[in-house]
Coordinates of C-alpha atoms in Angstrom, one line a residue:
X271 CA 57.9 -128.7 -42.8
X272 CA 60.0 -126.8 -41.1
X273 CA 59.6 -125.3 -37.4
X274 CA 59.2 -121.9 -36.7
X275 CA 61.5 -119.9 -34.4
X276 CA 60.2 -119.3 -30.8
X277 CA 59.2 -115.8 -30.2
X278 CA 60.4 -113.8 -27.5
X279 CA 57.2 -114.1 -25.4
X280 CA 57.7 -118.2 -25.1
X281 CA 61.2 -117.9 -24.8
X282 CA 60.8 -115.5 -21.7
X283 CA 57.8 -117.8 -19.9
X284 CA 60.2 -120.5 -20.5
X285 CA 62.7 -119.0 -18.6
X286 CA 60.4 -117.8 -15.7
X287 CA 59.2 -121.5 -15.3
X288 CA 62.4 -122.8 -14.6
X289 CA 64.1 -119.8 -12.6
X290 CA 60.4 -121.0 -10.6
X291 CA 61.1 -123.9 -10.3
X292 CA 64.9 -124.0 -9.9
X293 CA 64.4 -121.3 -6.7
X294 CA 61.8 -123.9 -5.5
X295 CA 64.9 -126.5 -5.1
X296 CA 66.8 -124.1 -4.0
X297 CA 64.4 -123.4 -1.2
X298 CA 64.3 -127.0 -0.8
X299 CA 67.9 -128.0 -0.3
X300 CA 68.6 -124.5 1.6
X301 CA 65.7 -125.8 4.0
X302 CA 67.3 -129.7 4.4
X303 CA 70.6 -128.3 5.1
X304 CA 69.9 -125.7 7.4
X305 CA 67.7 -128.1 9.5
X306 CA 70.4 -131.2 9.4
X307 CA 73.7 -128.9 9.8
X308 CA 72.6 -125.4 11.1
X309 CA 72.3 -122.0 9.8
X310 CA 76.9 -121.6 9.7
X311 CA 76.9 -124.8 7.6
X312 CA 74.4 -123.2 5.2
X313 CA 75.6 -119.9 5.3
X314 CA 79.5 -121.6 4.0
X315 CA 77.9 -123.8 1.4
X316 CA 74.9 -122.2 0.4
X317 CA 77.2 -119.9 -2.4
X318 CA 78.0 -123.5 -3.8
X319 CA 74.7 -125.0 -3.6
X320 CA 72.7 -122.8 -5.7
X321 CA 75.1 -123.6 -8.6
X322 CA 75.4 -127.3 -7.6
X323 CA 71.2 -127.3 -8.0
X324 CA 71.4 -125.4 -10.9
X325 CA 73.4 -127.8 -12.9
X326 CA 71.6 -130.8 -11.6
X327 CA 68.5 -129.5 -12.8
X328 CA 70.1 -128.7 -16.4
X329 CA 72.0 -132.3 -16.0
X330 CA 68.4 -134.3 -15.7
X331 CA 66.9 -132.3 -18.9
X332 CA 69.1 -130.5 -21.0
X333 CA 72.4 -132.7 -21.5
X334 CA 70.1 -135.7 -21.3
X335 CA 68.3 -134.5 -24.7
X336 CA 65.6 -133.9 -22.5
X337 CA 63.2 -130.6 -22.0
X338 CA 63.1 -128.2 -19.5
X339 CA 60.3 -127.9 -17.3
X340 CA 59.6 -124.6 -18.9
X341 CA 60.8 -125.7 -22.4
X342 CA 58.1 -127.9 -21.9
X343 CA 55.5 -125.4 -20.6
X344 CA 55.7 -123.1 -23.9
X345 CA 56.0 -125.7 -26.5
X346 CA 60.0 -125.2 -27.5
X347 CA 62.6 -127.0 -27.9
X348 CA 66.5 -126.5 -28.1
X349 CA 68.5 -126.3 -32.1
X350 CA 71.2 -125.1 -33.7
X351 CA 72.2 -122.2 -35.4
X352 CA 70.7 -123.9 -38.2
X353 CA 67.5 -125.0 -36.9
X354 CA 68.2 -128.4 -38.8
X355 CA 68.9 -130.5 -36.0
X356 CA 69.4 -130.4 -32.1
X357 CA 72.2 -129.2 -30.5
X358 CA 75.4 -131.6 -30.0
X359 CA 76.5 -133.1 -27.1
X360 CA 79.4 -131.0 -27.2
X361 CA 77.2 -127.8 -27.5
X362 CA 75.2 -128.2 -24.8
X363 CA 77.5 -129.4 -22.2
X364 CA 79.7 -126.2 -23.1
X365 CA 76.4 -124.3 -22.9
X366 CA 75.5 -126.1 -19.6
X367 CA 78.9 -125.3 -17.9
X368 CA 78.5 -121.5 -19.3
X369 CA 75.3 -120.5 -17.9
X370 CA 76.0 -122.7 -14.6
X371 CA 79.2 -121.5 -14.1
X372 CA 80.2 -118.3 -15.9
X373 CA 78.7 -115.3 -13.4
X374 CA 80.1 -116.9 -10.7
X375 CA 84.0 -118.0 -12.4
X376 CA 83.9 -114.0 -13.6
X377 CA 82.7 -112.6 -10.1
X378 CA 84.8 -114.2 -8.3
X379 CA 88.2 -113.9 -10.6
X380 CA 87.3 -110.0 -10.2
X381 CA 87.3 -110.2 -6.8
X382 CA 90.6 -112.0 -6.6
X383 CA 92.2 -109.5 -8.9
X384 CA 91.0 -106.9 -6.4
X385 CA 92.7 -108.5 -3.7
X386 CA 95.6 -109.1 -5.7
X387 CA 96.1 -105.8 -5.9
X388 CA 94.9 -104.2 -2.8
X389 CA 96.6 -106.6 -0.6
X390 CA 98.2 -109.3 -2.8
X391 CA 101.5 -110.3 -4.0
X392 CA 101.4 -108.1 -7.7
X393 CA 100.5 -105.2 -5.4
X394 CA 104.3 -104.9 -4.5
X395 CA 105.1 -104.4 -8.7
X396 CA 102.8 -101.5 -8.9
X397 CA 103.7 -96.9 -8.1
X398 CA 100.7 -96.7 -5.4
X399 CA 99.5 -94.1 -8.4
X400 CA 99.1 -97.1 -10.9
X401 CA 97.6 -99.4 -7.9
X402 CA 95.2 -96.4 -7.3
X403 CA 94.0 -96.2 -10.9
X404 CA 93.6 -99.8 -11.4
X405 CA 91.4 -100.2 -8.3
X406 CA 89.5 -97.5 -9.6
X407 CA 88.3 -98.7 -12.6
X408 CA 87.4 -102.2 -11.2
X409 CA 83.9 -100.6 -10.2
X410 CA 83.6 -99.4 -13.5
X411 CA 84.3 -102.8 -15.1
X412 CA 82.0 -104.8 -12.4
X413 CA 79.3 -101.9 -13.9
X414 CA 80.2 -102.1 -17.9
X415 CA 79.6 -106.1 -17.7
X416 CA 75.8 -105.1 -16.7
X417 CA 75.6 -102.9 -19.4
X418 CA 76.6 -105.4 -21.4
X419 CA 74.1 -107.8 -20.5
X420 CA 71.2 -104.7 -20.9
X421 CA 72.7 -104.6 -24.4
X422 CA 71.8 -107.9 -25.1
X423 CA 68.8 -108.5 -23.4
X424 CA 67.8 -105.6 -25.6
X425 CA 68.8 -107.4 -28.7
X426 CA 67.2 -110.2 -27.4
X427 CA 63.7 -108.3 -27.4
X428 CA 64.4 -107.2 -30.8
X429 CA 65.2 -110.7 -32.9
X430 CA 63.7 -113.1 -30.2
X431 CA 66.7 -115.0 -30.8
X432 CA 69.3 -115.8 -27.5
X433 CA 68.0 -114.9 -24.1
X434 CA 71.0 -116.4 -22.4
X435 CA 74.8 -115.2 -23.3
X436 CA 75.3 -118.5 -22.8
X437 CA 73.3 -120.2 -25.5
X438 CA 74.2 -116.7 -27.9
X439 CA 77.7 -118.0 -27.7
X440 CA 76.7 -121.9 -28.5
X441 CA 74.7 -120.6 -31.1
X442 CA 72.0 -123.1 -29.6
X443 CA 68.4 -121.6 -30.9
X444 CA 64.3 -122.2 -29.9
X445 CA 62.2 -123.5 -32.0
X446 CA 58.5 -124.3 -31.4
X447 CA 56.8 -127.5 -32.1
X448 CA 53.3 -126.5 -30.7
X449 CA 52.5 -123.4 -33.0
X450 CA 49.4 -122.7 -31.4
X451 CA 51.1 -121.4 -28.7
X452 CA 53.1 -118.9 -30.0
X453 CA 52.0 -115.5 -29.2
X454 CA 53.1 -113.1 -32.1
X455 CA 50.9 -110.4 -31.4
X456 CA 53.7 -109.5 -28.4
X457 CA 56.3 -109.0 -30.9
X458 CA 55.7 -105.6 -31.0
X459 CA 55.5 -104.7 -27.5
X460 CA 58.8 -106.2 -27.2
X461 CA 60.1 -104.5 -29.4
X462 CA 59.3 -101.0 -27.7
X463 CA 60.8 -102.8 -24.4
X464 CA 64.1 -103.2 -26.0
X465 CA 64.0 -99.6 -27.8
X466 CA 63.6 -98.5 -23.7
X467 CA 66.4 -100.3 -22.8
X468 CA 69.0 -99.1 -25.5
X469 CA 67.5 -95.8 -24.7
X470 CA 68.0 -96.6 -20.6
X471 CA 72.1 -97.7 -21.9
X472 CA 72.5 -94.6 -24.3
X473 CA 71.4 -92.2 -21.7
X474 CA 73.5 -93.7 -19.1
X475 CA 76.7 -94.2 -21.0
X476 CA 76.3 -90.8 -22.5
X477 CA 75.8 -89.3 -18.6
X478 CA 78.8 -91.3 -17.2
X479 CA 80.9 -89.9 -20.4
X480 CA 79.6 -86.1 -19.3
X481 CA 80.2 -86.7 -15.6
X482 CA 84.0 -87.9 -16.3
X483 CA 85.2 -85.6 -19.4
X484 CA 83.3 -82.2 -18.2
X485 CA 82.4 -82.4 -14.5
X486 CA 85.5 -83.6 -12.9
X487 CA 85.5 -81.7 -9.5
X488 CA 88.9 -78.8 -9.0
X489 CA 90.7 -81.2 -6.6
X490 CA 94.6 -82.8 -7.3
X491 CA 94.6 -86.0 -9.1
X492 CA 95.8 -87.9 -6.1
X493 CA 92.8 -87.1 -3.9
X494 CA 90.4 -87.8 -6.3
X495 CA 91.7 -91.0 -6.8
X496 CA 91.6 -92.4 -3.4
X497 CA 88.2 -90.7 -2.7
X498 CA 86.9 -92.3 -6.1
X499 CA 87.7 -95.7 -4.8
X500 CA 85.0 -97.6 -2.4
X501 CA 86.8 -100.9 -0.7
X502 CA 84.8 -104.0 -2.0
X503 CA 84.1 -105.1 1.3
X504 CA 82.4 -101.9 2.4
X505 CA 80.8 -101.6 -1.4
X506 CA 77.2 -102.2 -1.9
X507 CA 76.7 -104.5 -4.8
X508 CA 73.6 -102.8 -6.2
X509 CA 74.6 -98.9 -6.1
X510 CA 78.5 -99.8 -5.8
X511 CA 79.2 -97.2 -3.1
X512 CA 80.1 -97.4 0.5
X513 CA 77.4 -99.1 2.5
X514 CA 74.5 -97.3 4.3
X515 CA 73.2 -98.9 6.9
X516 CA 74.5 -102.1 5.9
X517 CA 71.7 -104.8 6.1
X518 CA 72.0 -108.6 5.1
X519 CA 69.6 -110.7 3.5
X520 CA 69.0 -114.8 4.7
X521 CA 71.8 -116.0 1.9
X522 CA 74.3 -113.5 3.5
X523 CA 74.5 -111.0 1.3
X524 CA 75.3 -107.5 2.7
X525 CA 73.4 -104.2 0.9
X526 CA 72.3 -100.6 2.1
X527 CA 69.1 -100.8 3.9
X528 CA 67.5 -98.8 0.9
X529 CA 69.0 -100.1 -1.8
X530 CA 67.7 -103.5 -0.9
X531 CA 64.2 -103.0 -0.2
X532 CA 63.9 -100.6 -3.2
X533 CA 65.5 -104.3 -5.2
X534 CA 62.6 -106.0 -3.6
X535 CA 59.3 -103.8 -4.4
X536 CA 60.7 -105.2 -8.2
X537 CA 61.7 -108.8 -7.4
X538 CA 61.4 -110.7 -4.0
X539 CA 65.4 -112.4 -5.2
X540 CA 68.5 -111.6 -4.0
X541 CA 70.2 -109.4 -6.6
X542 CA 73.6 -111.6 -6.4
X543 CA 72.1 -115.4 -6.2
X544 CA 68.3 -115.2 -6.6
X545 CA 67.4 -116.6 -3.1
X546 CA 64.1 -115.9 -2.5
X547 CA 63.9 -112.9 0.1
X548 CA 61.0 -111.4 1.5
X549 CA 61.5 -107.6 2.9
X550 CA 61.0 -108.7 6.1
X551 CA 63.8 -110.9 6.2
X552 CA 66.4 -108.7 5.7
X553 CA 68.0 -107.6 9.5
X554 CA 69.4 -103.8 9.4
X555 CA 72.8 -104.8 11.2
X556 CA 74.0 -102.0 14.2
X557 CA 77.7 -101.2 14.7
X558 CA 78.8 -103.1 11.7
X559 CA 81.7 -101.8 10.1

């Protein structure tokens, strides 16, 4: 008899369990290193370590045909598109390397075409116009790629099917093999979640098309552009505009003082590598620049 496919209720306390666990290593190694080499050595490596941990943990379970500690909490286990047989080797390690690796290979390659052309060599081939206009619409691309990801987590709560980009492009599936433990009376509550998040991504799209087509303000081209654009190293990550009162969390991370305890009241993470943060850890930072 064939298994049923997971619901987006396991699928979801799945991923809590490990994203529990995995900040619990995390903690864990932040904690050995910073004790044996000092807070500088962490601060340098500590970018590296969380996706180092990440795809250990991932390494010991999933590419060794194994469960993950979640997986294994809700009773589900890892298919293909098909839900005939589990996924190959070739599927998971690209899934593996994707969900490890992808935010991080995309952040940082739109950072170094920022610098490229801010500073960089294919700066000198661009009118200071085109340079302008291109290092305007980097914000707007860092912001479109987190629509994206509401879009599909929105799908997600509609067919229950990928919670992950990464495993949506594998095609790798859940199935469960304890039944008892599915939980379909939240179908429909999830459901209304993902109708309030294509309504959140409507609504903003369709204010971001008003503010640029009809409220442009009366001022010449070329001072709108340079006022438009926010230098990434003075940009906060979460409202992507000039920093105020720039405060930084224990993994180094620099936000405005409000922007990052408002973050926290939702989720005690850092918004840019999910180190566990507590408001009072985060130091307001005087005469920074």
């Amino acid at each position: 008899m064939p298994f049923h496919q997971a619901g987006a209720a396991e699928i979801l306390r799945s991923v809590q369990k490990d994203e529990s666990y995995l900040s619990h290593l995390k903690s864990s190694v932040a904690d050995i290193v910073q004790r044996s080499f000092g807070t500088r050595t962490w601060l340098n490596v500590n970018q590296y370590s969380d996706v180092l941990c990440e795809l250990g943990y991932y390494t010991l379970t999933t590419l060794c045909l194994r469960q993950t500690l979640g997986e294994e909490y809700t009773g589900i286990i890892q298919v293909d598109r098909n839900r005939r047989r589990l996924p190959s080797h070739l599927e998971r390690t690209v899934m593996v390397i994707l969900q490890c690796f992808g935010p991080k290979v995309l952040q940082l390659g739109l950072a170094k075409f920022e610098k490229s052309v801010r500073v960089g060599s294919f700066s000198t081939y661009l009118r200071p116009e085109l340079r302008n206009i291109i290092l305007q619409q980097i914000p707007k691309l860092q912001y479109s790629l987190t629509l994206l990801h509401r879009i599909h987590l929105a799908v997600f709560y509609f067919s229950s099917g990928f919670y992950h980009i990464s495993k949506r492009m594998t095609g790798i599936k859940y199935v469960l093999i304890r039944e008892w433990l599915g939980d379909n009376a939240a179908s429909q509550s999830f459901k209304i979640l993902g109708s309030v998040l294509f309504l959140h991504v409507v609504l903003t799209l369709s204010y971001a098309a008003y503010t640029n087509l009809f409220a442009k303000p009366k001022t010449s081209s070329k001072r709108t552009l340079s006022s438009c654009y926010v230098d990434s190293r003075k940009q906060c990550p979460l409202c992507l505009e000039e920093r105020s009162h720039s405060s930084v969390t224990p993994c180094g991370h620099l936000f405005c003082w409000q922007c990052i305890h408002e973050s926290l009241q939702t989720l005690q993470q850092c918004p840019l590598c999910r180190y566990h943060v507590l408001p009072s850890q985060v130091v307001p930072l005087l005469n920074y620049d």
